[in-house]
């Protein structure tokens, strides 16, 4: 056997006995983004006319992962944030759904996030002009997708605040107190850094899901707005 054939056989033997390369690790699963919708409802039949002038009295909620989150008023120092079936908020007439962006938060992470935000939205802090359902919706969408809600959704509240000198004195005092609270909350969020960071929810910060409670809250909201 010649040297050439000897080295060829030696090379083939060593290559066949060498271990096969280990398979490359599979890439991490990509986080699928899901849409974030603003669902808008009519609080009065007059919206059919006022809507064309950029006005109207509306209720709104934020829909993500097939759940709609909204804020309503009640008399207790517990969360006023609740969840309902999308586009079926009881007692209101659904008008439109607006896609504002998308998020990669999973359902569990999103719920923890909403419960964290809910700690700043107790039912007894609801205010017609400064802290209504539309303010909550905008807070959520700004944190999630950095996108405000359309201006026409809450325009009546802003106009009412500009004309606050004509409001009853009790409402003016409540508004002044809530301005201080909102400024304190904003300062605390700036000190803590990321506005979307979640903190553990306390027992009194969980979302309220009782249908009877939701109907009572929304009826109180309707009475305050109309």
mmCIF file of C-alpha atoms in Angstrom:
data_model
loop_
_atom_site.group_PDB
_atom_site.id
_atom_site.type_symbol
_atom_site.label_atom_id
_atom_site.label_comp_id
_atom_site.label_asym_id
_atom_site.label_seq_id
_atom_site.Cartn_x
_atom_site.Cartn_y
_atom_site.Cartn_z
ATOM 1 C CA UNK A 1 0.000 0.000 0.000
ATOM 2 C CA UNK A 2 1.432 3.378 -0.991
ATOM 3 C CA UNK A 3 1.828 6.267 1.433
ATOM 4 C CA UNK A 4 -0.858 8.251 -0.387
ATOM 5 C CA UNK A 5 -3.486 5.536 0.069
ATOM 6 C CA UNK A 6 -2.396 5.044 3.696
ATOM 7 C CA UNK A 7 -2.915 8.695 4.623
ATOM 8 C CA UNK A 8 -6.254 8.798 2.758
ATOM 9 C CA UNK A 9 -7.560 5.832 4.765
ATOM 10 C CA UNK A 10 -6.251 7.355 8.020
ATOM 11 C CA UNK A 11 -8.014 10.630 7.299
ATOM 12 C CA UNK A 12 -11.350 8.962 6.547
ATOM 13 C CA UNK A 13 -11.108 6.861 9.720
ATOM 14 C CA UNK A 14 -10.438 9.857 11.977
ATOM 15 C CA UNK A 15 -13.239 11.935 10.442
ATOM 16 C CA UNK A 16 -15.778 9.149 10.899
ATOM 17 C CA UNK A 17 -14.745 8.604 14.525
ATOM 18 C CA UNK A 18 -14.904 12.303 15.454
ATOM 19 C CA UNK A 19 -18.083 13.339 17.313
ATOM 20 C CA UNK A 20 -20.805 15.037 15.287
ATOM 21 C CA UNK A 21 -21.244 18.739 16.031
ATOM 22 C CA UNK A 22 -23.923 19.539 18.608
ATOM 23 C CA UNK A 23 -27.091 21.127 17.210
ATOM 24 C CA UNK A 24 -27.298 24.910 17.558
ATOM 25 C CA UNK A 25 -29.716 26.080 20.258
ATOM 26 C CA UNK A 26 -33.143 26.997 18.999
ATOM 27 C CA UNK A 27 -33.838 30.729 19.057
ATOM 28 C CA UNK A 28 -35.984 32.124 21.838
ATOM 29 C CA UNK A 29 -39.665 32.410 20.891
ATOM 30 C CA UNK A 30 -40.549 35.835 19.549
ATOM 31 C CA UNK A 31 -42.939 37.876 21.686
ATOM 32 C CA UNK A 32 -46.004 38.343 19.560
ATOM 33 C CA UNK A 33 -47.445 41.837 19.642
ATOM 34 C CA UNK A 34 -51.164 42.257 20.212
ATOM 35 C CA UNK A 35 -53.285 45.284 19.285
ATOM 36 C CA UNK A 36 -54.421 47.889 21.794
ATOM 37 C CA UNK A 37 -57.881 49.332 21.106
ATOM 38 C CA UNK A 38 -59.797 52.254 22.550
ATOM 39 C CA UNK A 39 -63.509 51.403 22.708
ATOM 40 C CA UNK A 40 -65.770 54.451 22.835
ATOM 41 C CA UNK A 41 -69.412 54.532 23.980
ATOM 42 C CA UNK A 42 -72.188 57.137 23.856
ATOM 43 C CA UNK A 43 -73.521 58.429 27.169
ATOM 44 C CA UNK A 44 -76.343 60.352 25.533
ATOM 45 C CA UNK A 45 -78.323 60.248 22.293
ATOM 46 C CA UNK A 46 -77.308 63.866 21.625
ATOM 47 C CA UNK A 47 -73.879 62.554 20.665
ATOM 48 C CA UNK A 48 -75.284 61.699 17.240
ATOM 49 C CA UNK A 49 -75.441 65.445 16.585
ATOM 50 C CA UNK A 50 -72.555 66.742 18.705
ATOM 51 C CA UNK A 51 -70.111 64.168 17.332
ATOM 52 C CA UNK A 52 -69.943 65.956 13.983
ATOM 53 C CA UNK A 53 -68.800 69.120 15.754
ATOM 54 C CA UNK A 54 -66.038 67.300 17.632
ATOM 55 C CA UNK A 55 -68.065 67.206 20.837
ATOM 56 C CA UNK A 56 -70.048 64.689 22.831
ATOM 57 C CA UNK A 57 -70.175 62.927 26.177
ATOM 58 C CA UNK A 58 -68.400 59.594 25.952
ATOM 59 C CA UNK A 59 -67.313 56.653 28.055
ATOM 60 C CA UNK A 60 -64.211 54.728 27.005
ATOM 61 C CA UNK A 61 -62.240 51.604 27.874
ATOM 62 C CA UNK A 62 -59.000 50.007 26.702
ATOM 63 C CA UNK A 63 -59.138 46.579 25.073
ATOM 64 C CA UNK A 64 -56.105 44.254 25.119
ATOM 65 C CA UNK A 65 -55.959 40.438 24.959
ATOM 66 C CA UNK A 66 -59.735 40.214 24.590
ATOM 67 C CA UNK A 67 -60.451 42.111 27.828
ATOM 68 C CA UNK A 68 -61.662 45.698 28.187
ATOM 69 C CA UNK A 69 -60.472 47.770 31.163
ATOM 70 C CA UNK A 70 -62.227 50.939 32.299
ATOM 71 C CA UNK A 71 -62.667 53.248 35.291
ATOM 72 C CA UNK A 72 -65.856 54.206 37.108
ATOM 73 C CA UNK A 73 -67.021 55.984 40.234
ATOM 74 C CA UNK A 74 -68.196 54.593 43.559
ATOM 75 C CA UNK A 75 -68.170 55.752 47.183
ATOM 76 C CA UNK A 76 -65.390 53.573 48.603
ATOM 77 C CA UNK A 77 -61.577 54.002 48.801
ATOM 78 C CA UNK A 78 -60.968 50.918 46.669
ATOM 79 C CA UNK A 79 -60.169 50.439 43.011
ATOM 80 C CA UNK A 80 -62.652 51.841 40.525
ATOM 81 C CA UNK A 81 -61.039 49.938 37.652
ATOM 82 C CA UNK A 82 -63.053 47.045 36.236
ATOM 83 C CA UNK A 83 -63.039 44.688 33.277
ATOM 84 C CA UNK A 84 -65.855 43.803 30.878
ATOM 85 C CA UNK A 85 -66.355 41.974 27.626
ATOM 86 C CA UNK A 86 -64.948 44.155 24.823
ATOM 87 C CA UNK A 87 -67.403 46.577 23.227
ATOM 88 C CA UNK A 88 -70.196 45.428 25.552
ATOM 89 C CA UNK A 89 -69.947 47.755 28.537
ATOM 90 C CA UNK A 90 -73.350 47.474 30.250
ATOM 91 C CA UNK A 91 -75.642 50.482 30.067
ATOM 92 C CA UNK A 92 -73.846 52.303 27.247
ATOM 93 C CA UNK A 93 -74.212 52.363 23.477
ATOM 94 C CA UNK A 94 -71.045 51.268 21.677
ATOM 95 C CA UNK A 95 -69.912 53.814 19.086
ATOM 96 C CA UNK A 96 -66.497 52.894 17.703
ATOM 97 C CA UNK A 97 -63.230 51.062 18.289
ATOM 98 C CA UNK A 98 -59.910 52.755 17.525
ATOM 99 C CA UNK A 99 -56.596 50.916 17.265
ATOM 100 C CA UNK A 100 -53.901 52.960 18.998
ATOM 101 C CA UNK A 101 -50.926 50.615 18.713
ATOM 102 C CA UNK A 102 -49.679 47.242 19.944
ATOM 103 C CA UNK A 103 -47.897 45.730 22.937
ATOM 104 C CA UNK A 104 -45.787 42.627 23.593
ATOM 105 C CA UNK A 105 -47.065 42.225 27.169
ATOM 106 C CA UNK A 106 -48.567 38.826 27.838
ATOM 107 C CA UNK A 107 -52.006 38.476 29.470
ATOM 108 C CA UNK A 108 -50.633 37.934 32.989
ATOM 109 C CA UNK A 109 -48.085 40.740 32.762
ATOM 110 C CA UNK A 110 -50.737 43.065 31.351
ATOM 111 C CA UNK A 111 -53.139 42.326 34.178
ATOM 112 C CA UNK A 112 -50.413 42.999 36.739
ATOM 113 C CA UNK A 113 -49.694 46.271 34.964
ATOM 114 C CA UNK A 114 -53.358 47.328 34.985
ATOM 115 C CA UNK A 115 -53.725 46.421 38.656
ATOM 116 C CA UNK A 116 -50.647 48.528 39.396
ATOM 117 C CA UNK A 117 -52.161 51.529 37.606
ATOM 118 C CA UNK A 118 -55.505 50.840 39.316
ATOM 119 C CA UNK A 119 -53.949 51.749 42.670
ATOM 120 C CA UNK A 120 -54.124 55.392 41.508
ATOM 121 C CA UNK A 121 -57.772 55.135 40.463
ATOM 122 C CA UNK A 122 -59.948 54.500 43.494
ATOM 123 C CA UNK A 123 -63.650 54.834 42.887
ATOM 124 C CA UNK A 124 -64.056 57.697 45.354
ATOM 125 C CA UNK A 125 -61.412 59.767 43.503
ATOM 126 C CA UNK A 126 -63.443 59.879 40.284
ATOM 127 C CA UNK A 127 -63.855 63.444 39.076
ATOM 128 C CA UNK A 128 -65.991 64.610 36.185
ATOM 129 C CA UNK A 129 -63.364 67.006 34.798
ATOM 130 C CA UNK A 130 -59.996 65.809 36.096
ATOM 131 C CA UNK A 131 -60.157 62.058 36.617
ATOM 132 C CA UNK A 132 -62.870 60.349 34.613
ATOM 133 C CA UNK A 133 -62.935 57.158 32.557
ATOM 134 C CA UNK A 134 -61.288 58.859 29.590
ATOM 135 C CA UNK A 135 -58.382 60.101 31.702
ATOM 136 C CA UNK A 136 -57.821 56.510 32.798
ATOM 137 C CA UNK A 137 -57.936 55.267 29.201
ATOM 138 C CA UNK A 138 -55.360 57.828 28.127
ATOM 139 C CA UNK A 139 -53.114 56.997 31.076
ATOM 140 C CA UNK A 140 -53.147 53.319 30.106
ATOM 141 C CA UNK A 141 -52.560 53.907 26.381
ATOM 142 C CA UNK A 142 -49.754 56.405 26.979
ATOM 143 C CA UNK A 143 -47.945 53.897 29.190
ATOM 144 C CA UNK A 144 -48.551 50.967 26.852
ATOM 145 C CA UNK A 145 -48.116 52.438 23.366
ATOM 146 C CA UNK A 146 -47.113 56.089 23.951
ATOM 147 C CA UNK A 147 -50.230 57.210 22.107
ATOM 148 C CA UNK A 148 -52.947 59.538 23.481
ATOM 149 C CA UNK A 149 -56.619 58.963 22.923
ATOM 150 C CA UNK A 150 -58.330 61.130 20.262
ATOM 151 C CA UNK A 151 -58.962 64.649 21.597
ATOM 152 C CA UNK A 152 -62.698 64.560 20.860
ATOM 153 C CA UNK A 153 -63.270 61.713 23.336
ATOM 154 C CA UNK A 154 -62.598 63.897 26.397
ATOM 155 C CA UNK A 155 -62.998 67.377 24.919
ATOM 156 C CA UNK A 156 -66.099 68.210 26.967
ATOM 157 C CA UNK A 157 -64.170 67.615 30.221
ATOM 158 C CA UNK A 158 -61.369 69.931 29.067
ATOM 159 C CA UNK A 159 -63.841 72.639 28.079
ATOM 160 C CA UNK A 160 -65.569 72.244 31.435
ATOM 161 C CA UNK A 161 -62.251 72.671 33.237
ATOM 162 C CA UNK A 162 -61.480 75.860 31.285
ATOM 163 C CA UNK A 163 -64.890 77.165 32.361
ATOM 164 C CA UNK A 164 -64.495 75.976 35.957
ATOM 165 C CA UNK A 165 -65.260 79.429 37.350
ATOM 166 C CA UNK A 166 -68.904 78.699 36.525
ATOM 167 C CA UNK A 167 -68.878 75.386 38.422
ATOM 168 C CA UNK A 168 -70.424 74.923 41.877
ATOM 169 C CA UNK A 169 -68.018 75.787 44.691
ATOM 170 C CA UNK A 170 -67.931 72.217 46.039
ATOM 171 C CA UNK A 171 -66.800 70.936 42.642
ATOM 172 C CA UNK A 172 -64.105 73.599 42.444
ATOM 173 C CA UNK A 173 -62.720 72.591 45.845
ATOM 174 C CA UNK A 174 -62.668 68.920 44.893
ATOM 175 C CA UNK A 175 -60.882 69.777 41.656
ATOM 176 C CA UNK A 176 -58.230 71.804 43.469
ATOM 177 C CA UNK A 177 -57.551 68.937 45.873
ATOM 178 C CA UNK A 178 -57.197 66.456 43.018
ATOM 179 C CA UNK A 179 -54.790 68.713 41.133
ATOM 180 C CA UNK A 180 -52.421 68.494 44.105
ATOM 181 C CA UNK A 181 -52.825 64.703 44.255
ATOM 182 C CA UNK A 182 -52.173 64.323 40.511
ATOM 183 C CA UNK A 183 -49.047 66.483 40.708
ATOM 184 C CA UNK A 184 -47.756 64.403 43.631
ATOM 185 C CA UNK A 185 -48.381 61.167 41.708
ATOM 186 C CA UNK A 186 -46.588 62.515 38.629
ATOM 187 C CA UNK A 187 -43.578 63.517 40.733
ATOM 188 C CA UNK A 188 -43.463 60.081 42.347
ATOM 189 C CA UNK A 189 -43.574 58.367 38.939
ATOM 190 C CA UNK A 190 -40.716 60.526 37.649
ATOM 191 C CA UNK A 191 -38.612 59.620 40.681
ATOM 192 C CA UNK A 192 -39.347 55.908 40.222
ATOM 193 C CA UNK A 193 -38.313 55.969 36.558
ATOM 194 C CA UNK A 194 -40.197 53.745 34.113
ATOM 195 C CA UNK A 195 -43.899 54.579 34.121
ATOM 196 C CA UNK A 196 -44.868 51.070 32.967
ATOM 197 C CA UNK A 197 -43.070 49.289 35.803
ATOM 198 C CA UNK A 198 -45.366 47.061 37.830
ATOM 199 C CA UNK A 199 -45.465 46.820 41.585
ATOM 200 C CA UNK A 200 -47.231 44.075 43.564
ATOM 201 C CA UNK A 201 -50.938 44.796 43.915
ATOM 202 C CA UNK A 202 -52.412 45.034 47.377
ATOM 203 C CA UNK A 203 -55.622 43.263 48.280
ATOM 204 C CA UNK A 204 -57.677 46.434 47.765
ATOM 205 C CA UNK A 205 -56.162 47.131 44.321
ATOM 206 C CA UNK A 206 -57.594 44.167 42.448
ATOM 207 C CA UNK A 207 -59.910 44.789 39.544
ATOM 208 C CA UNK A 208 -63.590 44.629 40.325
ATOM 209 C CA UNK A 209 -65.465 42.184 38.123
ATOM 210 C CA UNK A 210 -68.913 42.035 39.751
ATOM 211 C CA UNK A 211 -71.464 42.914 37.095
ATOM 212 C CA UNK A 212 -73.832 44.491 39.645
ATOM 213 C CA UNK A 213 -71.016 46.665 40.988
ATOM 214 C CA UNK A 214 -70.038 47.706 37.459
ATOM 215 C CA UNK A 215 -73.617 48.679 36.587
ATOM 216 C CA UNK A 216 -73.905 50.768 39.770
ATOM 217 C CA UNK A 217 -70.593 52.496 39.021
ATOM 218 C CA UNK A 218 -71.530 53.286 35.442
ATOM 219 C CA UNK A 219 -74.939 54.555 36.464
ATOM 220 C CA UNK A 220 -73.220 56.941 38.868
ATOM 221 C CA UNK A 221 -70.884 58.024 36.064
ATOM 222 C CA UNK A 222 -73.832 58.592 33.727
ATOM 223 C CA UNK A 223 -75.616 60.702 36.391
ATOM 224 C CA UNK A 224 -72.507 62.813 36.921
ATOM 225 C CA UNK A 225 -71.944 63.464 33.217
ATOM 226 C CA UNK A 226 -75.468 64.149 32.015
#
